[in-house]
Amino acid sequence: MSAAEPRFDTPSAGLDVAAIRRDFPVLEQTINGRPLVYLDNAASSQRPRQVIEAISSYYERDHANVHRGVHTLSQRATDAFEGARDVVRRFVNARATQEIVFVRGTTEAINLVAQSFVRPKVGPGDELLISGLEHHANIVPWKLVSEQTGATLKVIPIDERGEVDFQAFERMIGPRTRILALAHVSNALGTVVPVERFIAVARRHGVPVLLDGAQGVAHDAVDVQALDCDFYCFSGHKMLGPTGIGVLYGRRELLEDMPPWQGGGDMILAVTFEQITYNQLPWKFEAGTPPIAGAIGLAAAIHYLEAIGMKRIAAYEAELLEYATRRLLTVPGLRIVGTAERKAAVISFVLEGVHPHDIGTILDTEGVAIRTGHHCAMPVMDFFRVPATARASMSFYNTFEEIDALVAALERARSILT
Ligand code: PMP
């Protein structure tokens, strides 16, 4: 890298990445004798010490079941769990904690909305609208509803750059559209969908909007009120938090009207064999013992992200993306799949004459972790006529030097495999 190239602690983003990296114990290791270069953040991010410590300190001192106990530990656990809900509420700027439902992850959040909000309202002739760049988590739940009810699943096409076709969308939305379910950011291509434009049109048609925010929420500030969406879904493990915890944000009036999703303890106020009175929001949707440690870890992750600042994270990741795109295009035979105007720091690519899985395996021998495959977005692979891609996905703890290591490893993979 020449002196003119941006460094990892560039003044524009102002991040002290070297200091940030010291918070992530997992990054301090070697893999196959090389420093780990972790570029699989779209699949799952790593956790800083602060998140790991918040979870272990909860288990060491405060663990008990929530909501049902009068003893001190149960009260502490309840306070921490409900406190985490308020941290999430503030993070996405929801109006009330009643609008924040803890679930297992994005997948469960979308299934909840599909089954509880949409399924009871639709039948033959009704339409469910998604786009061609969705993750399977935002396809299959709608396909299930369509099979269960006779409603039609309609797919807004994407173009060769990996953008959702807005004109086609305007033609496709109509009086029978019952939901618009869109990715905020594509995991397979990195496309940042200009969801505000889509939401404005959906509003005019009175169509409720669900955003799959799995790839959105960790990489830029999200304000659900400004977005004006009805549902926003995300996963803790992609934003420095634990696995097994995720969030469904839902507009309160809609959640109030929805039937419960699963039955069991905690989601009820009173039970007889004749009649059940359901609990208030958000607990109506949280049957059984919730992921208490998960919520506490997620709150710690949010504190960590906020201390750095989502806008600074977005600015730094944009620099990484720009640099990585430029450097990768110097590798002979490399083609980037997904060249939308606005992208998150995700680069899918193919290398002429080499299967992506072979690239991934050789890169691993050099300590470089990327993902290869269909990225749970098989229709996207079909559209671009590739069986799979290699995907490097970055986070704010990645460095420009790591991009150089990726490029060097790709050069070696190419010389071995072609
Ligand atoms: N949507 C998108 C865009 C994703 O990237 C993912 C995870 N790869 C999901 C949904 C599903 O998230 P989870 O597996 O955490 O439920």
Short mmCIF file of C-alpha atoms and ligand atoms in Angstrom, two decimals:
data_model
loop_
_atom_site.label_atom_id
_atom_site.label_comp_id
_atom_site.label_asym_id
_atom_site.label_seq_id
_atom_site.Cartn_x
_atom_site.Cartn_y
_atom_site.Cartn_z
CA MET A 1 0.00 0.00 0.00
CA SER A 2 1.41 3.40 -0.91
CA ALA A 3 1.53 6.31 1.49
CA ALA A 4 -1.36 7.92 -0.41
CA GLU A 5 -3.69 5.02 0.37
CA PRO A 6 -6.10 5.43 3.29
CA ARG A 7 -4.91 3.88 6.56
CA PHE A 8 -7.13 2.03 8.97
CA ASP A 9 -7.30 4.98 11.32
CA THR A 10 -8.19 7.59 8.73
CA PRO A 11 -9.19 11.00 10.04
CA SER A 12 -12.45 10.97 8.05
CA ALA A 13 -13.90 8.09 10.00
CA GLY A 14 -11.78 8.81 13.06
CA LEU A 15 -11.80 5.26 14.38
CA ASP A 16 -8.92 3.91 16.43
CA VAL A 17 -9.23 0.46 14.91
CA ALA A 18 -6.11 -0.87 16.60
CA ALA A 19 -7.66 -0.09 20.01
CA ILE A 20 -11.03 -1.50 18.95
CA ARG A 21 -9.39 -4.75 17.88
CA ARG A 22 -7.91 -5.21 21.34
CA ASP A 23 -11.50 -5.52 22.61
CA PHE A 24 -12.08 -8.61 20.43
CA PRO A 25 -10.18 -11.57 21.92
CA VAL A 26 -11.09 -13.85 19.02
CA LEU A 27 -9.21 -11.65 16.56
CA GLU A 28 -5.93 -12.17 18.40
CA GLN A 29 -5.28 -15.67 17.09
CA THR A 30 -3.51 -17.33 14.24
CA ILE A 31 -5.20 -19.80 11.90
CA ASN A 32 -2.93 -22.18 10.04
CA GLY A 33 0.03 -20.16 11.25
CA ARG A 34 -1.30 -16.83 9.91
CA PRO A 35 -3.06 -14.01 11.73
CA LEU A 36 -6.80 -14.53 11.48
CA VAL A 37 -8.41 -12.23 8.90
CA TYR A 38 -12.11 -12.44 9.67
CA LEU A 39 -14.19 -11.34 6.70
CA ASP A 40 -17.37 -13.32 7.32
CA ASN A 41 -19.22 -10.67 9.28
CA ALA A 42 -22.42 -10.85 7.25
CA ALA A 43 -22.86 -14.44 8.44
CA SER A 44 -22.04 -13.54 12.03
CA SER A 45 -19.93 -10.87 13.67
CA GLN A 46 -17.46 -11.36 16.52
CA ARG A 47 -18.00 -10.20 20.11
CA PRO A 48 -16.04 -7.67 22.12
CA ARG A 49 -14.90 -8.47 25.66
CA GLN A 50 -17.59 -6.10 27.00
CA VAL A 51 -20.36 -8.34 25.63
CA ILE A 52 -18.72 -11.55 26.85
CA GLU A 53 -18.22 -10.01 30.30
CA ALA A 54 -21.80 -8.73 30.52
CA ILE A 55 -23.05 -12.25 29.89
CA SER A 56 -20.67 -13.99 32.28
CA SER A 57 -21.21 -11.45 35.01
CA TYR A 58 -24.97 -11.98 34.70
CA TYR A 59 -24.50 -15.74 35.06
CA GLU A 60 -22.01 -15.34 37.90
CA ARG A 61 -24.17 -13.01 40.02
CA ASP A 62 -27.72 -12.40 38.87
CA HIS A 63 -29.25 -15.34 37.08
CA ALA A 64 -32.79 -16.45 37.92
CA ASN A 65 -35.94 -16.70 35.86
CA VAL A 66 -37.63 -13.40 35.04
CA HIS A 67 -41.08 -11.93 35.75
CA ARG A 68 -42.34 -14.59 38.12
CA GLY A 69 -40.13 -14.21 41.18
CA VAL A 70 -40.19 -11.97 44.21
CA HIS A 71 -36.68 -12.88 45.32
CA THR A 72 -33.72 -10.59 44.69
CA LEU A 73 -32.06 -12.53 41.87
CA SER A 74 -35.29 -12.79 39.93
CA GLN A 75 -35.83 -9.07 40.31
CA ARG A 76 -32.29 -8.35 39.18
CA ALA A 77 -32.67 -10.62 36.17
CA THR A 78 -36.03 -9.02 35.32
CA ASP A 79 -34.60 -5.51 35.62
CA ALA A 80 -31.65 -6.39 33.39
CA PHE A 81 -33.86 -8.12 30.82
CA GLU A 82 -36.45 -5.34 30.66
CA GLY A 83 -33.67 -2.75 30.79
CA ALA A 84 -32.19 -4.39 27.69
CA ARG A 85 -35.51 -3.92 25.94
CA ASP A 86 -35.34 -0.21 26.57
CA VAL A 87 -31.77 -0.11 25.24
CA VAL A 88 -33.01 -1.74 22.02
CA ARG A 89 -35.98 0.65 21.86
CA ARG A 90 -33.69 3.64 22.06
CA PHE A 91 -31.23 2.14 19.55
CA VAL A 92 -33.85 1.87 16.80
CA ASN A 93 -35.89 4.84 18.09
CA ALA A 94 -39.14 2.96 18.65
CA ARG A 95 -41.83 4.90 20.49
CA ALA A 96 -42.33 2.40 23.30
CA THR A 97 -40.84 -0.78 24.77
CA GLN A 98 -44.17 -2.48 23.98
CA GLU A 99 -43.03 -2.35 20.36
CA ILE A 100 -39.87 -4.38 21.01
CA VAL A 101 -40.44 -8.15 21.01
CA PHE A 102 -37.52 -10.42 21.81
CA VAL A 103 -37.32 -13.41 19.49
CA ARG A 104 -34.61 -15.87 18.45
CA GLY A 105 -33.50 -13.87 15.45
CA THR A 106 -34.54 -12.29 12.17
CA THR A 107 -35.93 -15.59 10.90
CA GLU A 108 -38.27 -15.98 13.83
CA ALA A 109 -39.35 -12.33 13.65
CA ILE A 110 -40.37 -12.66 10.00
CA ASN A 111 -42.19 -15.95 10.65
CA LEU A 112 -44.04 -14.30 13.53
CA VAL A 113 -45.30 -11.50 11.30
CA ALA A 114 -46.12 -13.90 8.46
CA GLN A 115 -48.17 -16.21 10.67
CA SER A 116 -49.70 -13.80 13.13
CA PHE A 117 -50.19 -10.60 11.14
CA VAL A 118 -50.55 -11.68 7.52
CA ARG A 119 -51.90 -15.24 7.48
CA PRO A 120 -55.20 -14.49 9.25
CA LYS A 121 -55.91 -11.61 6.86
CA VAL A 122 -55.27 -13.16 3.44
CA GLY A 123 -56.84 -15.59 1.01
CA PRO A 124 -56.94 -16.41 -2.69
CA GLY A 125 -56.50 -13.31 -4.83
CA ASP A 126 -54.47 -11.46 -2.20
CA GLU A 127 -50.83 -10.71 -2.91
CA LEU A 128 -47.64 -10.82 -0.87
CA LEU A 129 -44.86 -8.71 -2.34
CA ILE A 130 -41.15 -9.39 -1.84
CA SER A 131 -38.08 -8.67 -3.96
CA GLY A 132 -35.69 -10.84 -5.97
CA LEU A 133 -32.75 -10.22 -3.64
CA GLU A 134 -34.22 -11.62 -0.44
CA HIS A 135 -32.55 -14.05 1.95
CA HIS A 136 -34.47 -17.33 2.28
CA ALA A 137 -35.68 -16.03 5.67
CA ASN A 138 -37.68 -13.40 3.82
CA ILE A 139 -38.93 -15.79 1.12
CA VAL A 140 -39.91 -19.06 2.76
CA PRO A 141 -42.24 -17.64 5.47
CA TRP A 142 -44.22 -15.86 2.70
CA LYS A 143 -44.20 -18.95 0.50
CA LEU A 144 -45.65 -20.88 3.45
CA VAL A 145 -48.41 -18.29 3.94
CA SER A 146 -49.13 -18.42 0.24
CA GLU A 147 -49.45 -22.24 0.39
CA GLN A 148 -51.56 -22.05 3.55
CA THR A 149 -54.00 -19.42 2.28
CA GLY A 150 -53.96 -19.40 -1.52
CA ALA A 151 -52.52 -15.85 -1.57
CA THR A 152 -50.05 -15.18 -4.40
CA LEU A 153 -46.37 -14.52 -3.79
CA LYS A 154 -45.14 -11.81 -6.16
CA VAL A 155 -41.48 -10.97 -6.65
CA ILE A 156 -40.18 -7.54 -7.67
CA PRO A 157 -37.34 -8.17 -10.16
CA ILE A 158 -33.77 -7.03 -9.64
CA ASP A 159 -31.41 -5.74 -12.32
CA GLU A 160 -27.86 -6.68 -13.34
CA ARG A 161 -26.40 -4.37 -10.70
CA GLY A 162 -28.40 -6.02 -7.97
CA GLU A 163 -30.85 -3.16 -7.47
CA VAL A 164 -34.55 -3.73 -6.86
CA ASP A 165 -36.50 -2.44 -9.88
CA PHE A 166 -38.49 0.51 -8.51
CA GLN A 167 -40.57 1.06 -11.64
CA ALA A 168 -41.59 -2.60 -11.68
CA PHE A 169 -42.50 -2.28 -7.99
CA GLU A 170 -44.76 0.69 -8.72
CA ARG A 171 -46.53 -1.39 -11.34
CA MET A 172 -46.82 -4.45 -9.10
CA ILE A 173 -48.19 -2.94 -5.89
CA GLY A 174 -51.95 -2.70 -5.94
CA PRO A 175 -55.27 -3.02 -4.11
CA ARG A 176 -54.71 -6.74 -3.36
CA THR A 177 -51.19 -6.28 -1.91
CA ARG A 178 -51.34 -7.25 1.77
CA ILE A 179 -47.66 -6.91 2.72
CA LEU A 180 -44.43 -5.56 1.28
CA ALA A 181 -41.48 -7.46 2.78
CA LEU A 182 -38.08 -6.12 1.77
CA ALA A 183 -34.46 -6.51 2.78
CA HIS A 184 -32.95 -3.30 4.08
CA VAL A 185 -29.53 -4.53 2.97
CA SER A 186 -28.87 -7.63 0.86
CA ASN A 187 -26.58 -10.18 2.50
CA ALA A 188 -25.63 -11.77 -0.82
CA LEU A 189 -24.87 -8.61 -2.81
CA GLY A 190 -24.46 -5.80 -0.29
CA THR A 191 -27.16 -3.69 -2.00
CA VAL A 192 -28.58 -1.05 0.31
CA VAL A 193 -32.19 -0.92 -0.82
CA PRO A 194 -33.57 2.64 -0.88
CA VAL A 195 -36.40 1.45 1.34
CA GLU A 196 -37.69 4.97 2.06
CA ARG A 197 -38.88 5.29 -1.56
CA PHE A 198 -40.61 1.91 -1.45
CA ILE A 199 -42.22 2.67 1.89
CA ALA A 200 -43.58 6.01 0.64
CA VAL A 201 -45.36 4.24 -2.23
CA ALA A 202 -46.60 1.45 0.04
CA ARG A 203 -48.06 4.08 2.41
CA ARG A 204 -50.01 5.66 -0.44
CA HIS A 205 -51.50 2.22 -1.16
CA GLY A 206 -52.13 1.48 2.52
CA VAL A 207 -49.81 -1.55 2.36
CA PRO A 208 -47.96 -2.54 5.55
CA VAL A 209 -44.18 -2.87 5.25
CA LEU A 210 -41.78 -5.31 6.90
CA LEU A 211 -38.05 -4.66 6.64
CA ASP A 212 -35.53 -7.47 7.06
CA GLY A 213 -32.86 -5.50 8.88
CA ALA A 214 -30.48 -8.41 9.57
CA GLN A 215 -27.73 -6.73 7.56
CA GLY A 216 -28.85 -3.16 8.15
CA VAL A 217 -28.83 -2.58 11.83
CA ALA A 218 -25.16 -3.18 12.64
CA HIS A 219 -23.74 -0.97 9.95
CA ASP A 220 -25.64 2.32 10.07
CA ALA A 221 -28.07 4.15 12.32
CA VAL A 222 -31.61 2.82 12.04
CA ASP A 223 -34.61 4.92 13.05
CA VAL A 224 -37.85 3.00 12.67
CA GLN A 225 -39.96 6.13 13.07
CA ALA A 226 -38.06 7.99 10.35
CA LEU A 227 -38.22 4.92 8.09
CA ASP A 228 -41.94 4.72 8.76
CA CYS A 229 -41.94 0.93 8.45
CA ASP A 230 -44.43 -1.26 10.30
CA PHE A 231 -42.05 -4.07 11.23
CA TYR A 232 -38.25 -4.19 11.45
CA CYS A 233 -36.48 -7.48 12.15
CA PHE A 234 -32.89 -8.14 13.22
CA SER A 235 -30.52 -10.61 14.88
CA GLY A 236 -28.16 -10.05 17.81
CA HIS A 237 -25.38 -12.23 16.47
CA LYS A 238 -24.77 -10.01 13.43
CA MET A 239 -24.29 -6.92 15.61
CA LEU A 240 -21.71 -8.10 18.19
CA GLY A 241 -24.37 -9.71 20.38
CA PRO A 242 -25.12 -13.33 21.29
CA THR A 243 -26.73 -15.96 19.10
CA GLY A 244 -30.30 -16.95 19.97
CA ILE A 245 -31.57 -13.39 20.46
CA GLY A 246 -33.20 -11.14 17.92
CA VAL A 247 -35.75 -8.39 17.77
CA LEU A 248 -39.06 -7.76 16.14
CA TYR A 249 -39.96 -4.10 16.16
CA GLY A 250 -43.64 -3.70 15.38
CA ARG A 251 -45.92 -0.70 15.30
CA ARG A 252 -47.95 -0.90 18.46
CA GLU A 253 -51.43 -0.69 16.90
CA LEU A 254 -50.60 -3.62 14.65
CA LEU A 255 -49.08 -5.76 17.40
CA GLU A 256 -52.11 -5.07 19.62
CA ASP A 257 -54.41 -6.54 16.97
CA MET A 258 -52.33 -9.60 16.22
CA PRO A 259 -53.09 -12.98 17.83
CA PRO A 260 -50.31 -14.61 19.85
CA TRP A 261 -47.71 -16.54 17.95
CA GLN A 262 -46.77 -19.28 20.39
CA GLY A 263 -48.60 -20.35 23.51
CA GLY A 264 -47.14 -21.03 26.95
CA GLY A 265 -46.03 -19.34 30.13
CA ASP A 266 -45.43 -15.59 30.29
CA MET A 267 -47.66 -14.76 27.35
CA ILE A 268 -50.81 -15.08 29.47
CA LEU A 269 -52.44 -13.16 32.30
CA ALA A 270 -54.96 -15.84 33.29
CA VAL A 271 -55.62 -19.39 32.21
CA THR A 272 -58.60 -21.66 32.81
CA PHE A 273 -59.49 -24.65 30.68
CA GLU A 274 -62.35 -22.59 29.34
CA GLN A 275 -60.65 -19.29 28.64
CA ILE A 276 -57.27 -17.64 28.32
CA THR A 277 -56.50 -13.97 28.81
CA TYR A 278 -53.38 -13.00 26.97
CA ASN A 279 -50.64 -10.84 28.43
CA GLN A 280 -50.01 -7.28 27.32
CA LEU A 281 -47.43 -6.24 24.78
CA PRO A 282 -44.70 -7.19 24.28
CA TRP A 283 -44.99 -10.31 26.46
CA LYS A 284 -48.00 -11.57 24.50
CA PHE A 285 -45.45 -12.67 21.89
CA GLU A 286 -42.82 -14.05 24.29
CA ALA A 287 -44.02 -17.49 25.36
CA GLY A 288 -41.76 -19.43 27.73
CA THR A 289 -38.54 -18.45 29.44
CA PRO A 290 -36.98 -15.81 27.21
CA PRO A 291 -33.30 -15.54 26.23
CA ILE A 292 -32.38 -13.47 29.29
CA ALA A 293 -28.60 -13.61 28.89
CA GLY A 294 -29.07 -13.00 25.17
CA ALA A 295 -30.94 -9.76 25.81
CA ILE A 296 -28.34 -8.63 28.33
CA GLY A 297 -25.55 -9.40 25.87
CA LEU A 298 -27.42 -7.59 23.11
CA ALA A 299 -27.76 -4.48 25.27
CA ALA A 300 -24.00 -4.59 25.95
CA ALA A 301 -23.38 -4.89 22.20
CA ILE A 302 -25.57 -1.86 21.55
CA HIS A 303 -23.72 0.14 24.21
CA TYR A 304 -20.47 -0.80 22.49
CA LEU A 305 -21.72 0.23 19.03
CA GLU A 306 -23.16 3.47 20.37
CA ALA A 307 -19.94 4.37 22.14
CA ILE A 308 -18.20 4.29 18.76
CA GLY A 309 -21.15 5.86 16.95
CA MET A 310 -23.15 4.28 14.13
CA LYS A 311 -22.41 7.14 11.76
CA ARG A 312 -18.65 6.74 12.27
CA ILE A 313 -18.99 2.98 11.79
CA ALA A 314 -20.87 3.57 8.52
CA ALA A 315 -18.26 6.08 7.33
CA TYR A 316 -15.35 3.77 8.11
CA GLU A 317 -17.00 0.74 6.52
CA ALA A 318 -17.69 2.81 3.40
CA GLU A 319 -13.95 3.51 3.17
CA LEU A 320 -13.17 -0.18 3.61
CA LEU A 321 -15.68 -1.06 0.89
CA GLU A 322 -14.26 1.46 -1.52
CA TYR A 323 -10.71 0.26 -0.92
CA ALA A 324 -11.60 -3.45 -1.07
CA THR A 325 -13.58 -2.99 -4.29
CA ARG A 326 -10.66 -1.21 -5.94
CA ARG A 327 -8.10 -3.76 -4.75
CA LEU A 328 -10.17 -6.83 -5.63
CA LEU A 329 -10.70 -5.59 -9.17
CA THR A 330 -6.92 -5.77 -9.68
CA VAL A 331 -7.10 -9.59 -9.40
CA PRO A 332 -7.19 -10.99 -12.96
CA GLY A 333 -10.42 -12.83 -13.78
CA LEU A 334 -12.26 -11.53 -10.71
CA ARG A 335 -15.82 -10.30 -11.24
CA ILE A 336 -17.85 -8.59 -8.55
CA VAL A 337 -21.44 -9.77 -8.37
CA GLY A 338 -23.62 -6.91 -7.15
CA THR A 339 -22.60 -3.39 -8.11
CA ALA A 340 -25.48 -1.34 -6.77
CA GLU A 341 -25.03 2.38 -6.35
CA ARG A 342 -25.39 2.15 -2.58
CA LYS A 343 -23.72 -0.82 -0.98
CA ALA A 344 -22.86 -2.04 2.50
CA ALA A 345 -19.35 -3.45 3.05
CA VAL A 346 -20.17 -6.79 1.45
CA ILE A 347 -18.44 -7.96 -1.74
CA SER A 348 -19.60 -11.07 -3.55
CA PHE A 349 -17.33 -12.22 -6.35
CA VAL A 350 -16.42 -15.03 -8.69
CA LEU A 351 -13.02 -15.89 -10.09
CA GLU A 352 -12.93 -17.14 -13.65
CA GLY A 353 -12.35 -20.88 -13.87
CA VAL A 354 -12.32 -21.47 -10.10
CA HIS A 355 -15.13 -22.80 -7.94
CA PRO A 356 -15.87 -20.47 -5.00
CA HIS A 357 -15.56 -23.35 -2.51
CA ASP A 358 -11.98 -23.95 -3.64
CA ILE A 359 -11.23 -20.27 -3.12
CA GLY A 360 -12.66 -20.44 0.40
CA THR A 361 -10.63 -23.52 1.26
CA ILE A 362 -7.34 -22.09 0.03
CA LEU A 363 -7.98 -18.76 1.73
CA ASP A 364 -8.54 -20.61 4.99
CA THR A 365 -5.08 -22.14 4.76
CA GLU A 366 -3.86 -18.53 4.79
CA GLY A 367 -5.98 -17.59 7.80
CA VAL A 368 -8.50 -15.63 5.72
CA ALA A 369 -12.14 -16.42 6.57
CA ILE A 370 -14.68 -15.63 3.86
CA ARG A 371 -17.97 -17.35 3.03
CA THR A 372 -18.64 -19.28 -0.14
CA GLY A 373 -21.93 -20.67 -1.36
CA HIS A 374 -25.40 -19.39 -2.12
CA HIS A 375 -25.62 -17.27 1.06
CA CYS A 376 -29.19 -18.47 1.63
CA ALA A 377 -30.22 -16.48 -1.42
CA MET A 378 -30.52 -19.11 -4.15
CA PRO A 379 -32.79 -16.96 -6.36
CA VAL A 380 -30.04 -14.30 -6.41
CA MET A 381 -27.51 -16.92 -7.58
CA ASP A 382 -29.99 -18.07 -10.27
CA PHE A 383 -30.48 -14.50 -11.45
CA PHE A 384 -26.74 -13.97 -11.88
CA ARG A 385 -26.38 -17.48 -13.37
CA VAL A 386 -23.75 -18.58 -10.86
CA PRO A 387 -24.00 -21.63 -8.56
CA ALA A 388 -22.28 -19.77 -5.75
CA THR A 389 -20.09 -16.78 -5.00
CA ALA A 390 -17.23 -16.03 -2.65
CA ARG A 391 -18.16 -13.25 -0.25
CA ALA A 392 -15.99 -10.98 1.84
CA SER A 393 -18.03 -9.04 4.37
CA MET A 394 -16.42 -6.40 6.52
CA SER A 395 -16.94 -4.86 9.90
CA PHE A 396 -15.48 -1.77 11.57
CA TYR A 397 -12.80 -3.90 13.26
CA ASN A 398 -11.36 -4.92 9.91
CA THR A 399 -8.33 -3.07 8.58
CA PHE A 400 -7.03 -2.02 5.21
CA GLU A 401 -4.10 -4.38 5.81
CA GLU A 402 -6.57 -7.26 6.07
CA ILE A 403 -7.97 -6.34 2.67
CA ASP A 404 -4.42 -6.52 1.35
CA ALA A 405 -4.06 -9.97 2.95
CA LEU A 406 -7.30 -11.06 1.24
CA VAL A 407 -6.06 -9.88 -2.14
CA ALA A 408 -2.65 -11.54 -1.67
CA ALA A 409 -4.34 -14.82 -0.68
CA LEU A 410 -6.61 -14.60 -3.74
CA GLU A 411 -3.62 -14.10 -5.99
CA ARG A 412 -2.09 -17.25 -4.52
CA ALA A 413 -5.37 -19.18 -4.85
CA ARG A 414 -5.51 -18.13 -8.48
CA SER A 415 -1.98 -19.26 -9.20
CA ILE A 416 -2.66 -22.65 -7.60
CA LEU A 417 -6.10 -23.25 -9.11
CA THR A 418 -5.85 -21.90 -12.66
N1 PMP B 1 -31.99 -11.88 6.41
C1 PMP B 1 -30.76 -11.56 6.01
C2 PMP B 1 -30.58 -10.47 5.00
C3 PMP B 1 -29.67 -12.24 6.53
O1 PMP B 1 -28.43 -11.92 6.13
C4 PMP B 1 -29.88 -13.28 7.49
C5 PMP B 1 -28.72 -14.07 8.05
N2 PMP B 1 -27.78 -14.49 7.11
C6 PMP B 1 -31.18 -13.55 7.88
C7 PMP B 1 -32.22 -12.84 7.33
C8 PMP B 1 -31.47 -14.60 8.89
O2 PMP B 1 -30.94 -14.25 10.14
P1 PMP B 1 -30.92 -15.31 11.31
O3 PMP B 1 -30.28 -16.54 10.76
O4 PMP B 1 -30.09 -14.64 12.36
O5 PMP B 1 -32.33 -15.51 11.74
#
